[in-house]
Short mmCIF file of C-alpha atoms in Angstrom, two decimals:
data_model
loop_
_atom_site.label_atom_id
_atom_site.label_comp_id
_atom_site.label_asym_id
_atom_site.label_seq_id
_atom_site.Cartn_x
_atom_site.Cartn_y
_atom_site.Cartn_z
CA ALA A 1 34.21 -2.05 -44.97
CA MET A 2 35.40 -3.11 -41.51
CA PHE A 3 33.50 -0.16 -39.95
CA LEU A 4 30.31 -1.08 -41.76
CA THR A 5 30.67 -4.74 -40.80
CA THR A 6 31.31 -3.97 -37.16
CA GLY A 7 28.41 -1.55 -37.05
CA GLY A 8 26.13 -4.13 -38.62
CA VAL A 9 27.13 -6.74 -36.07
CA GLU A 10 26.54 -4.33 -33.19
CA ASP A 11 23.12 -3.41 -34.57
CA ALA A 12 22.24 -7.07 -34.85
CA ARG A 13 23.34 -7.66 -31.27
CA ARG A 14 21.13 -4.83 -30.07
CA ARG A 15 18.21 -6.39 -31.88
CA VAL A 16 18.87 -9.88 -30.50
CA VAL A 17 19.87 -9.07 -26.93
CA PRO A 18 16.83 -7.71 -25.05
CA ASP A 19 17.06 -4.57 -23.01
CA SER A 20 17.64 -5.61 -19.38
CA ALA A 21 14.99 -3.27 -18.00
CA SER A 22 12.27 -4.43 -20.40
CA SER A 23 13.30 -8.04 -19.81
CA SER A 24 12.98 -7.51 -16.08
CA ARG A 25 9.51 -6.00 -16.52
CA ARG A 26 8.40 -8.96 -18.63
CA GLY A 27 9.79 -11.30 -16.00
CA ARG A 28 7.82 -9.60 -13.29
CA ALA A 29 4.68 -9.70 -15.45
CA ARG A 30 5.08 -13.45 -15.86
CA GLU A 31 5.41 -13.79 -12.07
CA THR A 32 2.07 -12.11 -11.37
CA MET A 33 -1.51 -13.02 -12.14
CA LEU A 34 -4.89 -11.43 -11.72
CA ALA A 35 -5.94 -11.65 -8.07
CA PHE A 36 -9.30 -13.03 -9.19
CA PHE A 37 -7.47 -16.03 -10.69
CA TYR A 38 -5.96 -16.94 -7.32
CA VAL A 39 -9.33 -16.48 -5.63
CA SER A 40 -11.06 -18.69 -8.21
CA ALA A 41 -8.34 -21.35 -7.94
CA PHE A 42 -8.76 -21.47 -4.15
CA VAL A 43 -12.54 -21.78 -4.34
CA VAL A 44 -12.39 -24.52 -6.97
CA GLY A 45 -9.73 -26.34 -4.93
CA ALA A 46 -11.93 -26.23 -1.83
CA TRP A 47 -15.05 -27.31 -3.72
CA ALA A 48 -14.28 -29.66 -6.63
CA PRO A 49 -12.79 -32.50 -4.50
CA PHE A 50 -16.08 -32.82 -2.61
CA VAL A 51 -18.09 -32.95 -5.85
CA TRP A 52 -15.73 -35.58 -7.27
CA ALA A 53 -15.77 -37.62 -4.04
CA HIS A 54 -19.58 -37.50 -3.90
CA ARG A 55 -19.78 -38.92 -7.42
CA GLU A 56 -17.25 -41.64 -6.55
CA VAL A 57 -19.00 -42.63 -3.31
CA HIS A 58 -22.64 -42.27 -4.33
CA GLY A 59 -22.43 -42.63 -8.11
CA ALA A 60 -24.19 -39.36 -8.82
CA VAL A 61 -23.76 -35.60 -8.91
CA ASN A 62 -26.45 -33.97 -6.78
CA PRO A 63 -27.33 -30.34 -7.69
CA ALA A 64 -28.05 -29.36 -4.07
CA HIS A 65 -24.75 -30.86 -2.93
CA VAL A 66 -22.90 -29.05 -5.73
CA ALA A 67 -24.44 -25.66 -4.89
CA LEU A 68 -24.15 -25.92 -1.11
CA THR A 69 -20.55 -27.13 -1.09
CA LEU A 70 -19.68 -24.34 -3.55
CA PHE A 71 -21.11 -21.85 -1.07
CA ASN A 72 -19.05 -23.49 1.67
CA ALA A 73 -15.88 -23.13 -0.43
CA VAL A 74 -16.59 -19.41 -0.86
CA ASN A 75 -17.33 -19.12 2.86
CA LEU A 76 -14.00 -20.80 3.63
CA LEU A 77 -12.22 -18.12 1.61
CA ILE A 78 -14.12 -15.38 3.45
CA CYS A 79 -13.13 -16.95 6.79
CA LEU A 80 -9.46 -16.61 5.83
CA TRP A 81 -10.02 -13.00 4.76
CA GLU A 82 -11.68 -12.42 8.14
CA HIS A 83 -8.49 -13.60 9.81
CA ALA A 84 -6.74 -10.83 7.88
CA LEU A 85 -9.37 -8.37 9.14
CA PHE A 86 -8.33 -9.01 12.74
CA LEU A 87 -4.61 -9.55 12.25
CA HIS A 88 -4.05 -6.43 10.14
CA ARG A 89 -6.68 -4.10 11.57
CA GLY A 90 -4.14 -1.28 11.96
CA LYS A 91 -3.11 -1.43 8.32
CA ILE A 92 -6.75 -1.61 7.22
CA ARG A 93 -7.50 1.57 9.16
CA ARG A 94 -4.54 3.44 7.64
CA GLU A 95 -5.21 2.22 4.09
CA HIS A 96 -8.90 3.06 4.39
CA ALA A 97 -8.00 6.63 5.39
CA ARG A 98 -5.68 6.91 2.36
CA LEU A 99 -8.29 5.51 -0.03
CA LYS A 100 -10.95 7.79 1.40
CA ARG A 101 -8.78 10.85 0.73
CA LYS A 102 -8.12 9.65 -2.82
CA HIS A 103 -11.51 8.28 -3.89
CA GLY A 104 -13.96 9.91 -1.49
CA ASN A 105 -16.50 8.23 0.73
CA ARG A 106 -19.06 5.57 -0.38
CA ALA A 107 -17.16 4.86 -3.61
CA LEU A 108 -15.06 1.83 -4.51
CA PRO A 109 -11.70 2.35 -6.25
CA LYS A 110 -11.17 1.27 -9.84
CA PRO A 111 -9.92 -1.28 -10.46
CA LEU A 112 -10.89 -3.27 -7.41
CA CYS A 113 -8.12 -5.24 -5.75
CA LEU A 114 -9.52 -8.47 -7.23
CA PHE A 115 -8.76 -7.18 -10.71
CA GLU A 116 -5.14 -6.22 -10.12
CA ASP A 117 -2.08 -8.35 -10.79
CA ILE A 118 -0.46 -9.86 -7.70
CA SER A 119 2.34 -12.34 -7.05
CA LEU A 120 1.95 -15.80 -5.54
CA ALA A 121 3.61 -14.53 -2.35
CA GLN A 122 0.94 -11.83 -2.09
CA ALA A 123 -1.83 -14.34 -2.80
CA LEU A 124 -0.60 -16.40 0.16
CA SER A 125 -0.32 -13.40 2.48
CA TYR A 126 -2.89 -12.36 5.07
CA GLU A 127 -1.38 -8.89 4.97
CA HIS A 128 -2.05 -8.49 1.26
CA TRP A 129 -5.70 -9.57 1.55
CA SER A 130 -6.34 -6.93 4.20
CA ILE A 131 -6.85 -4.65 1.16
CA ILE A 132 -10.27 -6.31 0.72
CA TRP A 133 -11.41 -4.70 3.97
CA SER A 134 -9.72 -1.36 3.33
CA GLN A 135 -11.66 -1.05 0.09
CA TYR A 136 -14.95 -2.41 1.43
CA SER A 137 -14.66 0.07 4.32
CA LEU A 138 -15.30 2.82 1.80
CA LEU A 139 -18.86 1.45 1.64
CA ASP A 140 -19.09 0.53 5.32
CA PRO A 141 -16.51 2.14 7.65
CA SER A 142 -17.28 -0.44 10.35
CA TYR A 143 -14.44 -2.61 9.08
CA ALA A 144 -11.88 0.12 9.67
CA ASP A 145 -13.04 0.50 13.28
CA GLN A 146 -12.24 -2.31 15.71
CA ARG A 147 -14.89 -0.96 18.10
CA SER A 148 -17.74 -1.68 15.65
CA PHE A 149 -20.19 -4.58 15.48
CA GLY A 150 -19.22 -5.30 11.87
CA PHE A 151 -15.56 -5.73 12.77
CA TRP A 152 -16.20 -8.12 15.64
CA VAL A 153 -18.96 -10.20 14.07
CA ASP A 154 -16.80 -10.96 11.04
CA SER A 155 -13.57 -11.43 12.99
CA GLY A 156 -15.37 -13.92 15.21
CA ASN A 157 -17.02 -15.55 12.22
CA GLY A 158 -13.60 -16.27 10.70
CA LEU A 159 -12.56 -18.31 13.72
CA VAL A 160 -15.81 -20.08 14.57
CA THR A 161 -17.17 -20.99 11.16
CA LEU A 162 -14.00 -22.16 9.40
CA PRO A 163 -13.90 -25.64 11.02
CA ALA A 164 -17.71 -25.89 10.84
CA THR A 165 -17.63 -25.11 7.12
CA LEU A 166 -15.15 -27.90 6.43
CA LEU A 167 -17.08 -30.32 8.65
CA LEU A 168 -20.36 -29.67 6.87
CA SER A 169 -18.89 -30.12 3.38
CA HIS A 170 -17.22 -33.36 4.49
CA ALA A 171 -20.39 -34.66 6.16
CA ALA A 172 -22.55 -33.69 3.16
CA THR A 173 -20.26 -35.84 1.05
CA TYR A 174 -19.53 -38.86 3.26
CA ALA A 175 -21.97 -38.98 6.21
CA GLY A 176 -24.89 -41.37 6.43
CA THR A 177 -22.93 -44.59 6.63
CA SER A 178 -22.38 -46.64 9.78
CA SER A 179 -18.64 -46.01 9.58
CA TYR A 180 -18.94 -42.21 9.64
CA TRP A 181 -17.67 -40.73 12.89
CA MET A 182 -20.73 -38.50 13.50
CA SER A 183 -24.33 -39.64 13.60
CA THR A 184 -26.75 -38.33 10.99
CA LYS A 185 -28.71 -36.33 13.56
CA ALA A 186 -25.56 -34.83 15.11
CA VAL A 187 -24.48 -33.56 11.69
CA ALA A 188 -27.95 -32.11 11.07
CA VAL A 189 -28.05 -30.28 14.43
CA ALA A 190 -24.52 -28.91 13.91
CA GLY A 191 -25.50 -27.72 10.43
CA ILE A 192 -28.63 -25.95 11.68
CA VAL A 193 -26.78 -24.19 14.52
CA PHE A 194 -23.84 -23.20 12.33
CA ASN A 195 -25.99 -21.80 9.53
CA TYR A 196 -28.38 -20.06 11.92
CA GLN A 197 -25.39 -18.26 13.43
CA MET A 198 -24.30 -17.04 9.96
CA LEU A 199 -27.85 -16.03 9.05
CA TYR A 200 -28.39 -14.17 12.33
CA GLY A 201 -25.06 -12.33 12.07
CA THR A 202 -25.76 -11.30 8.47
CA VAL A 203 -29.24 -9.96 9.25
CA LEU A 204 -27.89 -7.95 12.20
CA TYR A 205 -25.03 -6.66 10.07
CA PHE A 206 -27.40 -5.47 7.33
CA CYS A 207 -29.64 -3.78 9.93
CA ASN A 208 -26.54 -2.02 11.27
CA TYR A 209 -25.63 -0.92 7.74
CA ARG A 210 -29.08 0.57 7.11
CA LEU A 211 -29.62 2.05 10.58
CA ASN A 212 -26.32 3.94 10.37
CA LYS A 213 -27.26 5.09 6.85
CA TYR A 214 -24.04 3.90 5.25
CA ASP A 215 -25.98 3.60 2.00
CA VAL A 216 -26.73 7.34 1.93
CA GLY A 217 -24.59 9.06 -0.68
CA ALA A 218 -23.41 5.77 -2.18
CA SER A 219 -23.96 4.93 -5.83
CA ARG A 220 -26.54 2.34 -6.83
CA GLY A 221 -23.74 -0.01 -7.82
CA SER A 222 -22.10 0.30 -4.39
CA VAL A 223 -25.38 -0.33 -2.56
CA ALA A 224 -26.08 -3.29 -4.87
CA THR A 225 -22.64 -4.70 -4.00
CA VAL A 226 -23.49 -4.66 -0.29
CA ILE A 227 -26.99 -6.10 -0.83
CA VAL A 228 -25.85 -8.94 -3.09
CA ALA A 229 -22.86 -9.80 -0.89
CA ASN A 230 -25.09 -10.10 2.16
CA ALA A 231 -28.00 -11.76 0.37
CA ILE A 232 -25.72 -14.72 -0.41
CA TRP A 233 -25.19 -15.24 3.33
CA ILE A 234 -28.94 -15.20 3.88
CA VAL A 235 -30.12 -17.42 1.02
CA PHE A 236 -27.56 -20.21 1.38
CA PRO A 237 -27.69 -20.55 5.18
CA LEU A 238 -31.49 -20.77 4.88
CA TRP A 239 -31.07 -23.48 2.23
CA TRP A 240 -28.57 -25.35 4.40
CA MET A 241 -30.93 -25.13 7.38
CA ALA A 242 -33.80 -26.54 5.32
CA VAL A 243 -31.63 -29.44 4.14
CA CYS A 244 -30.32 -30.13 7.64
CA TRP A 245 -33.89 -30.08 9.00
CA ASP A 246 -34.85 -32.67 6.41
CA VAL A 247 -31.83 -34.77 7.42
CA LEU A 248 -32.80 -34.45 11.09
CA THR A 249 -36.45 -35.40 10.61
CA THR A 250 -35.85 -38.24 8.15
CA ASP A 251 -32.56 -39.46 9.65
CA SER A 252 -31.31 -39.62 6.07
CA PHE A 253 -29.08 -37.67 3.71
CA ALA A 254 -31.35 -38.42 0.75
CA ALA A 255 -31.70 -34.70 -0.02
CA LEU A 256 -27.96 -34.58 -0.79
CA ARG A 257 -27.60 -37.92 -2.55
#
């Protein structure tokens, strides 16, 4: 009877006390989230406060303001990734070579890095986000070569356009009052110059992509990825320039109010 009782207790303990290895795995799973979640949280955090502030200051939500500041929030994220492009160029080159051996050329790996689980520490790390460029380099090897136009135009973009992006979102929300530190026309001129620079760089980049025939041998999905990604940085800068021209010629932010 004692043997049966003891055995029963031990069996119960095994059922109640979790295996340490499986517990550790579950703990690690709880500590990670889909990379896309962190990306989305950053974009919303860089965008929603401007939408809320606009409504508080002007008493309305303006569709153009919502769309353009959302683009700016995405651009801010890309600027930070472009810092990683420069800072971890050596790692990008090595990882690109490894991915190319594994997946071949002109083909993205599955799953993409945005759809893998990462920790908060990784989400806050420039080094981790260098993987974006290692994977994109499978479609355009320019980003794994620090001698290329693509590498330098985007590395420079990350430094130059980050403060301009924040300035334009702030001005689109608050400018137009006598107390604002920049005049209406100064904001408009800065917005036109800043967005023209992004538009010009994107058009040159896409010409470089086509001229060097990086699309040859790539799947339709891969080519579509490049086209859509670059089209965003053509459509929205053009929209921003049109709005800023209206601000300049009317001396008013009515288009964003």
